[in-house]
mmCIF file of C-alpha atoms in Angstrom:
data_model
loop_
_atom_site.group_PDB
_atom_site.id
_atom_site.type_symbol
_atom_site.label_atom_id
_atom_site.label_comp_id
_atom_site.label_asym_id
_atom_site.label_seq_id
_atom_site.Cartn_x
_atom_site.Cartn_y
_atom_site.Cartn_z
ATOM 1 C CA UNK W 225 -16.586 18.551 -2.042
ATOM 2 C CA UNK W 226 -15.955 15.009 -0.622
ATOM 3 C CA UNK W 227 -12.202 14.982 0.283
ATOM 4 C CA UNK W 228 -9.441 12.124 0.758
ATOM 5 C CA UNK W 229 -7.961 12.772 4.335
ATOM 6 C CA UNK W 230 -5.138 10.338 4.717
ATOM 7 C CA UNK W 231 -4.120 6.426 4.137
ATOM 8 C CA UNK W 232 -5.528 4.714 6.665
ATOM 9 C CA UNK W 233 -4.107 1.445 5.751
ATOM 10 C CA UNK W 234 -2.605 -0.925 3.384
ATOM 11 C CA UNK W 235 -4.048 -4.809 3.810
ATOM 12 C CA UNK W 236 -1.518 -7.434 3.253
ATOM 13 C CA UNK W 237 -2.816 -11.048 2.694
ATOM 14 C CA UNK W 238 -0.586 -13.455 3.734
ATOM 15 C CA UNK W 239 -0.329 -17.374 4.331
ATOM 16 C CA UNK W 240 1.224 -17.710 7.211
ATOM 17 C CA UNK W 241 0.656 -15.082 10.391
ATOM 18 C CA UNK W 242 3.354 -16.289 12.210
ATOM 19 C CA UNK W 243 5.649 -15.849 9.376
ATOM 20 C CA UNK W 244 4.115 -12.726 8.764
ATOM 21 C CA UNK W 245 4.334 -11.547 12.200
ATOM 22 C CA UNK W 246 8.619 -12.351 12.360
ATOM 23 C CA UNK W 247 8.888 -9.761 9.905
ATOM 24 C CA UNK W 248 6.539 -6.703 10.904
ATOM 25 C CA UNK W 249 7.025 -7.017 14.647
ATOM 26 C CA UNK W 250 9.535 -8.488 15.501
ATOM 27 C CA UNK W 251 12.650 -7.620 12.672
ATOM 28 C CA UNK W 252 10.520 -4.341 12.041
ATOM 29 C CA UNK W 253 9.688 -4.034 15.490
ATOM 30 C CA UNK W 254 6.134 -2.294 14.658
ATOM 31 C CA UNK W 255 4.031 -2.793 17.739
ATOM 32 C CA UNK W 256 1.214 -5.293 17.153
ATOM 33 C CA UNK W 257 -1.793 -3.738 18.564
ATOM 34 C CA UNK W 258 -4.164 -6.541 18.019
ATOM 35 C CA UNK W 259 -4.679 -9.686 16.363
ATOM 36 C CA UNK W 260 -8.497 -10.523 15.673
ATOM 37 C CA UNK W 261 -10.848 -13.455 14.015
ATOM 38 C CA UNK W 262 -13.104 -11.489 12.113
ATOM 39 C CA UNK W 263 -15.681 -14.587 11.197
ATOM 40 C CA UNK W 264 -17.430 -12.042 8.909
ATOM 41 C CA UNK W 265 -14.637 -11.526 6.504
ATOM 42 C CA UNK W 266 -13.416 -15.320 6.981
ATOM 43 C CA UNK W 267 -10.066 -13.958 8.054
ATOM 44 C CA UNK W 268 -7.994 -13.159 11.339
ATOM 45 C CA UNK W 269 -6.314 -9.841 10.698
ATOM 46 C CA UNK W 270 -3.377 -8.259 12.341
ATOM 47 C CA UNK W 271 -3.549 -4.143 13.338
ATOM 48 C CA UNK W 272 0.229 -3.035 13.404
ATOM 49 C CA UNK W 273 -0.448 0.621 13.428
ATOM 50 C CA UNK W 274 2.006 3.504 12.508
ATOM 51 C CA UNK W 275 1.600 7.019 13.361
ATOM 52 C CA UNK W 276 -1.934 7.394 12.277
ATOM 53 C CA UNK W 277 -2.406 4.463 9.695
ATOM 54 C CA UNK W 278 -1.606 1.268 9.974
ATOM 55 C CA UNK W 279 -0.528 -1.919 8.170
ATOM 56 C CA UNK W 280 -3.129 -4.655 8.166
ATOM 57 C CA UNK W 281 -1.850 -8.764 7.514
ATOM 58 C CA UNK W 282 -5.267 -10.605 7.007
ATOM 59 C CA UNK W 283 -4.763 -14.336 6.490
ATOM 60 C CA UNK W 284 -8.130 -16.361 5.265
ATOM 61 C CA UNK W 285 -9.672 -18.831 7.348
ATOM 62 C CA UNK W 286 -11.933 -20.449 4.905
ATOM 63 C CA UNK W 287 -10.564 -21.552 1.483
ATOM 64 C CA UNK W 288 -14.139 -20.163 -0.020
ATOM 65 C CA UNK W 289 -13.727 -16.796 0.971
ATOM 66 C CA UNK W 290 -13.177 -13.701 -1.302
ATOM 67 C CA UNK W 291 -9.336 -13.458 0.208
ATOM 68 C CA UNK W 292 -8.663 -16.897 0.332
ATOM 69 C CA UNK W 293 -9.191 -17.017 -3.632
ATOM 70 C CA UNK W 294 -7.281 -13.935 -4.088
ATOM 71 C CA UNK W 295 -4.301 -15.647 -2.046
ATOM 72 C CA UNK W 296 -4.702 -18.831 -4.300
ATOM 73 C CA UNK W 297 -5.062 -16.796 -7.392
ATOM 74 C CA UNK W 298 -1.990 -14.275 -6.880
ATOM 75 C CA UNK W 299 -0.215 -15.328 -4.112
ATOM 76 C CA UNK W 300 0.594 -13.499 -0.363
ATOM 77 C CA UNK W 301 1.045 -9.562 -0.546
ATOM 78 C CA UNK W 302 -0.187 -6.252 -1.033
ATOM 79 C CA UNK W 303 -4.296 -6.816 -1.240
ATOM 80 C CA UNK W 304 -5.837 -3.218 -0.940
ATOM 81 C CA UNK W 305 -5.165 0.402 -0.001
ATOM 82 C CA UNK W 306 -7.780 2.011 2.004
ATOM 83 C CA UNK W 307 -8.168 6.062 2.245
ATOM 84 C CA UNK W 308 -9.928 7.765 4.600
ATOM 85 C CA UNK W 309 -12.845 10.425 3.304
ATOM 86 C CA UNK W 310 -14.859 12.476 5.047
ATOM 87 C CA UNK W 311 -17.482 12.214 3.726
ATOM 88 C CA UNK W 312 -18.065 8.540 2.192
ATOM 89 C CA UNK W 313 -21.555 9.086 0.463
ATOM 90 C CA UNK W 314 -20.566 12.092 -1.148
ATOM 91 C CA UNK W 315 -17.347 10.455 -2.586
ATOM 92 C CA UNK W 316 -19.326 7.860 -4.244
ATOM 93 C CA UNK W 317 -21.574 9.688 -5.432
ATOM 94 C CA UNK W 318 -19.380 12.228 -6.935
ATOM 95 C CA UNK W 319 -17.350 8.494 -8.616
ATOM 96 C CA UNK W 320 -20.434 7.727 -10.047
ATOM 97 C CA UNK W 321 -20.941 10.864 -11.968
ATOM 98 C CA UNK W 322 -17.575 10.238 -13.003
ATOM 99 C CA UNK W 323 -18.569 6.434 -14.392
ATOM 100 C CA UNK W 324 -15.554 4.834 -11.747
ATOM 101 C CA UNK W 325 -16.661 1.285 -11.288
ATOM 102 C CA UNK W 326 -17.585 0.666 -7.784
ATOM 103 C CA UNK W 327 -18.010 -3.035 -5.940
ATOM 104 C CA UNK W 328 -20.308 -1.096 -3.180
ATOM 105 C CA UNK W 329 -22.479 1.535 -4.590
ATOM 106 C CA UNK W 330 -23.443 2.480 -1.352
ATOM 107 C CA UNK W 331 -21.780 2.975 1.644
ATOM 108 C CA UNK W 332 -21.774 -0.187 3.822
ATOM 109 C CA UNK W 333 -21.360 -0.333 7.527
ATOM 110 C CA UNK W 334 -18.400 -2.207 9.383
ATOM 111 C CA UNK W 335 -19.159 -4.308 12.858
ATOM 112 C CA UNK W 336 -17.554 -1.214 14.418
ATOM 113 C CA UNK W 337 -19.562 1.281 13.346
ATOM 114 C CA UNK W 338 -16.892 2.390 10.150
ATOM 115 C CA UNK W 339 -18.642 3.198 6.981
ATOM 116 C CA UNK W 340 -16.695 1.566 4.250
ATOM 117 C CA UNK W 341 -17.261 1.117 0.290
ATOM 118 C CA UNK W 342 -14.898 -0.535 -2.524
ATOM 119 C CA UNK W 343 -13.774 0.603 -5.561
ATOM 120 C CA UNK W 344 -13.349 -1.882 -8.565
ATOM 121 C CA UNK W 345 -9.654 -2.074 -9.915
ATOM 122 C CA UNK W 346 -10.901 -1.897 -13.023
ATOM 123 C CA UNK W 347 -11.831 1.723 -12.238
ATOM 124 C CA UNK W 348 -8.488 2.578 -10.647
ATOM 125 C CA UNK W 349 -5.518 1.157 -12.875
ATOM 126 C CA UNK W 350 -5.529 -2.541 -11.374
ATOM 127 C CA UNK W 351 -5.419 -1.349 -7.664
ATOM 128 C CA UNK W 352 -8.162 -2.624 -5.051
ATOM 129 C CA UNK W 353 -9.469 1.058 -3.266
ATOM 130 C CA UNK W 354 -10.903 1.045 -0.159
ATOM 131 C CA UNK W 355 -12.651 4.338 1.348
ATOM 132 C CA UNK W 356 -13.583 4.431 4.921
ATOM 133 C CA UNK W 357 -15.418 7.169 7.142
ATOM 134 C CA UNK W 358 -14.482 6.885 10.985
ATOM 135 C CA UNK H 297 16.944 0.917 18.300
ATOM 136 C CA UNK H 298 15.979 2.352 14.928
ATOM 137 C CA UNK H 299 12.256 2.968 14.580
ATOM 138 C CA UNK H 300 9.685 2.728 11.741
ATOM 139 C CA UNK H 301 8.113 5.952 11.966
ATOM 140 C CA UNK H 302 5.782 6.434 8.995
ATOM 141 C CA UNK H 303 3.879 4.794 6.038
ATOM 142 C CA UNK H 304 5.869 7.681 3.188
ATOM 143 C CA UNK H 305 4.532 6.110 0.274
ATOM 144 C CA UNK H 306 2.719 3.502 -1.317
ATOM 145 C CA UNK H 307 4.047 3.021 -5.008
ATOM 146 C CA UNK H 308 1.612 1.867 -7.470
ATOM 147 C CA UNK H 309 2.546 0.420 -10.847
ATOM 148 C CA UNK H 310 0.398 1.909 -14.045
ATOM 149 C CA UNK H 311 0.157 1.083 -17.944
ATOM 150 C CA UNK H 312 -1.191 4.498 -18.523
ATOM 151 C CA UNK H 313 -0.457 7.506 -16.720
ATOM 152 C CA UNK H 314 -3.359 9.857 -17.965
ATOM 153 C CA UNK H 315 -6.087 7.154 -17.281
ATOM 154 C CA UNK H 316 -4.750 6.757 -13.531
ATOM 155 C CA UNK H 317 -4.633 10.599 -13.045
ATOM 156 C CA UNK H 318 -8.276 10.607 -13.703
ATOM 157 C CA UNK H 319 -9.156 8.056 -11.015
ATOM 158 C CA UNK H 320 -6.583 9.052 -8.201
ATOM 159 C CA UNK H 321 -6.130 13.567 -9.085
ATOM 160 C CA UNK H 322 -9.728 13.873 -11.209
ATOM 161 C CA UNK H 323 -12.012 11.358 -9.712
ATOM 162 C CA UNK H 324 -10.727 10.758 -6.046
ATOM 163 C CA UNK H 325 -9.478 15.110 -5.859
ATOM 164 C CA UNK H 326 -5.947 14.193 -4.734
ATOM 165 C CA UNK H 327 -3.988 17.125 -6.141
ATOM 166 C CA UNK H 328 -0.886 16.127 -8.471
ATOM 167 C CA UNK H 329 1.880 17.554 -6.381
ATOM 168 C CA UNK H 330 4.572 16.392 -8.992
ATOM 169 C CA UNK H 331 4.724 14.571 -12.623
ATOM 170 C CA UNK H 332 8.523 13.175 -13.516
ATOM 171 C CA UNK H 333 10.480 11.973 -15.155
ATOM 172 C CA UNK H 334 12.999 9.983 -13.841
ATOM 173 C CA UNK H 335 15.754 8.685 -16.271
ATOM 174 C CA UNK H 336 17.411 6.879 -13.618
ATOM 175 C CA UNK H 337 14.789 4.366 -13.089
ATOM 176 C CA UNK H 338 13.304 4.920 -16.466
ATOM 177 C CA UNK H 339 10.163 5.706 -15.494
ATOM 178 C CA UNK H 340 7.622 8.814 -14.929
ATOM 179 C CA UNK H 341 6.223 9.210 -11.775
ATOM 180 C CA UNK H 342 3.521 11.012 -10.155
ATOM 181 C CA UNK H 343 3.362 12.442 -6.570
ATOM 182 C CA UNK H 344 -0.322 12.939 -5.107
ATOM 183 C CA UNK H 345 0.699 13.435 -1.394
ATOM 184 C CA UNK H 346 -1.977 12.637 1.300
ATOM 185 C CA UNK H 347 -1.486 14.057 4.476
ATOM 186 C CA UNK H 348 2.558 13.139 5.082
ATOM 187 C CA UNK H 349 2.160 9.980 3.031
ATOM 188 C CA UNK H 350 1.800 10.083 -0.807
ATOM 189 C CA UNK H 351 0.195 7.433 -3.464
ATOM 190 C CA UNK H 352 3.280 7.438 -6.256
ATOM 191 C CA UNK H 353 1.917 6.239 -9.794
ATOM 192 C CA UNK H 354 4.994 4.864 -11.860
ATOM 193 C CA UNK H 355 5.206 4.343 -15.607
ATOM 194 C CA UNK H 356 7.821 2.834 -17.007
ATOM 195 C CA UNK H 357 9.589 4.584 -20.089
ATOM 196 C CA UNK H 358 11.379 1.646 -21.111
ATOM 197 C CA UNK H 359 10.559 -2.091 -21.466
ATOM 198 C CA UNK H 360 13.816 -3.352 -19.969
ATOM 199 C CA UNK H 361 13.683 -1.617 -16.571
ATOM 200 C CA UNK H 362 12.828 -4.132 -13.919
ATOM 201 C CA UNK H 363 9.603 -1.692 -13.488
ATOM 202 C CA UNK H 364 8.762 -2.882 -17.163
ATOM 203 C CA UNK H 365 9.087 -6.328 -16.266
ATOM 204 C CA UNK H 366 7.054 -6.119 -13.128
ATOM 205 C CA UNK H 367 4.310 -4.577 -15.542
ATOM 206 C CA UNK H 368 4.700 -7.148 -18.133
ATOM 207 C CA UNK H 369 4.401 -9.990 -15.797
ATOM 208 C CA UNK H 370 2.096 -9.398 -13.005
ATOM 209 C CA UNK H 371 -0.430 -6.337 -14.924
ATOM 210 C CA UNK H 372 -0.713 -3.069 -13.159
ATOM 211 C CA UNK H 373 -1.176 -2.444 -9.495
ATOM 212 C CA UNK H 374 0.330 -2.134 -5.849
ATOM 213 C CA UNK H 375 4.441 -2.263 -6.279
ATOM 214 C CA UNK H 376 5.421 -1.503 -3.319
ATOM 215 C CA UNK H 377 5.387 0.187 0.381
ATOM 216 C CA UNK H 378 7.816 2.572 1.719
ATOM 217 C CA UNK H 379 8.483 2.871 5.767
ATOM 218 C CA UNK H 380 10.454 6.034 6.858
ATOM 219 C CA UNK H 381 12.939 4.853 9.509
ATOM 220 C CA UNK H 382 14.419 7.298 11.746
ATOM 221 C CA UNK H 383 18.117 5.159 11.290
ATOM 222 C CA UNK H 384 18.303 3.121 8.385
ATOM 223 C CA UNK H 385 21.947 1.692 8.487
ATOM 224 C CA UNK H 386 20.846 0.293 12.079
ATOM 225 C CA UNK H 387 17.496 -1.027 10.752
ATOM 226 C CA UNK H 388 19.667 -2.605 8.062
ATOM 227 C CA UNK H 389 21.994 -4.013 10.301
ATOM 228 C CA UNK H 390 18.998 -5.131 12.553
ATOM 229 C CA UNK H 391 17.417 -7.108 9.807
ATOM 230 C CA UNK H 392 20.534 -9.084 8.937
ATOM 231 C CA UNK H 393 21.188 -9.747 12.516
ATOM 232 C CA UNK H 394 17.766 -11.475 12.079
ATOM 233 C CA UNK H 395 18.331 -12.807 8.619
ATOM 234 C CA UNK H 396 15.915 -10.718 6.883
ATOM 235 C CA UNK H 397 17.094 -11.396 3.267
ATOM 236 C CA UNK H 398 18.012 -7.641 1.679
ATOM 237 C CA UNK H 399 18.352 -6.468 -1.655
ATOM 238 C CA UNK H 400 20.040 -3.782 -0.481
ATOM 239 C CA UNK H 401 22.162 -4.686 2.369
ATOM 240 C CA UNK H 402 23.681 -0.921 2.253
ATOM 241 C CA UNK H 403 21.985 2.677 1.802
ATOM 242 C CA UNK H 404 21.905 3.757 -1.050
ATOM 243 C CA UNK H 405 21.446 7.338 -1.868
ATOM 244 C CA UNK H 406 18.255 8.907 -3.880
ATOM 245 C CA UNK H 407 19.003 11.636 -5.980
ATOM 246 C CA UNK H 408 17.279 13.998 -3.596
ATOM 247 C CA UNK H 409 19.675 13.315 -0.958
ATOM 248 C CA UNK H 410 16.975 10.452 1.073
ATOM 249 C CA UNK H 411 18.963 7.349 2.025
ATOM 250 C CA UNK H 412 16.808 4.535 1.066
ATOM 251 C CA UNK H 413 16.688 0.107 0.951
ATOM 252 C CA UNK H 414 14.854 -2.410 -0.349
ATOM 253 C CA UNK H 415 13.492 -5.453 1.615
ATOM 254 C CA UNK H 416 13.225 -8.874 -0.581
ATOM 255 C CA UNK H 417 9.547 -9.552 -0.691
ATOM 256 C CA UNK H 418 10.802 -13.605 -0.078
ATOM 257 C CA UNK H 419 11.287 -12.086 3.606
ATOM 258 C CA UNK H 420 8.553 -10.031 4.412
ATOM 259 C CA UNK H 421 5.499 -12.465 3.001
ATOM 260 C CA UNK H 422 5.212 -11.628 -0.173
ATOM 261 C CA UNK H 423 5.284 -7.547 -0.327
ATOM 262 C CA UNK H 424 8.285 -5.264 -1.542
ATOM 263 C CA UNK H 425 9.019 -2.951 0.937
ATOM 264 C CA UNK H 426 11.229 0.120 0.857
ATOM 265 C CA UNK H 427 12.694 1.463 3.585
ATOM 266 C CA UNK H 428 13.624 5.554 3.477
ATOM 267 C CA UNK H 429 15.136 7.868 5.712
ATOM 268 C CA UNK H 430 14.785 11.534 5.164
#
């Protein structure tokens, strides 16, 4: 059985990375461990990890992307929660036997070699899911 | 200097607590470690702990707790994230130093003993975070 290891991270879309960044790192004092353009995903994200998972600010770079519509729609904060599985293609198959509504029916692969799939909101109570393999 | 050490929880808001338990317990397998009630934040809540952190489902039991209202106005979903803190009176006093606007400039005390604090989302770009120290 396909099996949920841990919360790998909660993605935060926000409007202003700067901003953003006053809060986590500095007030918080999380370390920032990287802050990327991701041209893919229209967005520059920041990785603040802690122990083990991390806390993800994305902030769109293109008003016609997915997040940038989300941000317009609903305003900056929590966007997703992603879990980590071990075994990705198991887990959706097993959700699809189970009729969950799924925005990737099949695992997709990240620029860094993650396997990755969402799960509709619809499907999980209003929450965007995220599952990741590493 | 006080330290966030963990993501504890991520607290998700639901209209319908059996529905939810068959995406997060039945469909993802996260066991139900705990269904509650708790009368002092009117609301039922549901404890599926994932390696050290946990996903908490909360339904509201009554339509005038602030819960309720969250529900009513923005429709089920993410509510909040909770950061342990290994000294929470210092992070407090950290975060005013830096005028990180509070809604609870004090500790207050959970039931089960955890000192805990609220951020005000106005400060932290749009997400309501919890601090907790256990």
């Amino acid at each position: 059985m396909p099996k949920i290891k841990a919360i790998h991270h909660v993605a935060v879309v926000v409007d202003d990375m700067e901003k953003s960044l006053a809060f986590w790192r500095d007030a918080l004092g999380i370390e920032l461990h990287e802050l990327r353009d991701v041209p893919a995903e229209k967005s520059q994200v920041a990785f603040l990890p802690i122990q083990g998972a991390e806390i993800e600010l994305v902030l769109p770079t293109s008003a016609d992307s997915g997040i940038a519509k989300y941000l317009a729609k609903r305003g900056p904060g929590m966007h997703h929660i992603c879990l980590e599985v071990d075994d990705i293609a198991g887990m959706l198959a097993q959700l699809k036997q189970k009729n969950i509504r799924l925005i990737n029916e099949e695992p997709r692969l990240a620029a860094d070699g993650k396997q990755y799939a969402f799960i509709h909101p619809e499907a999980t109570g209003g929450t965007l899911v995220e599952l990741y393999q590493i």
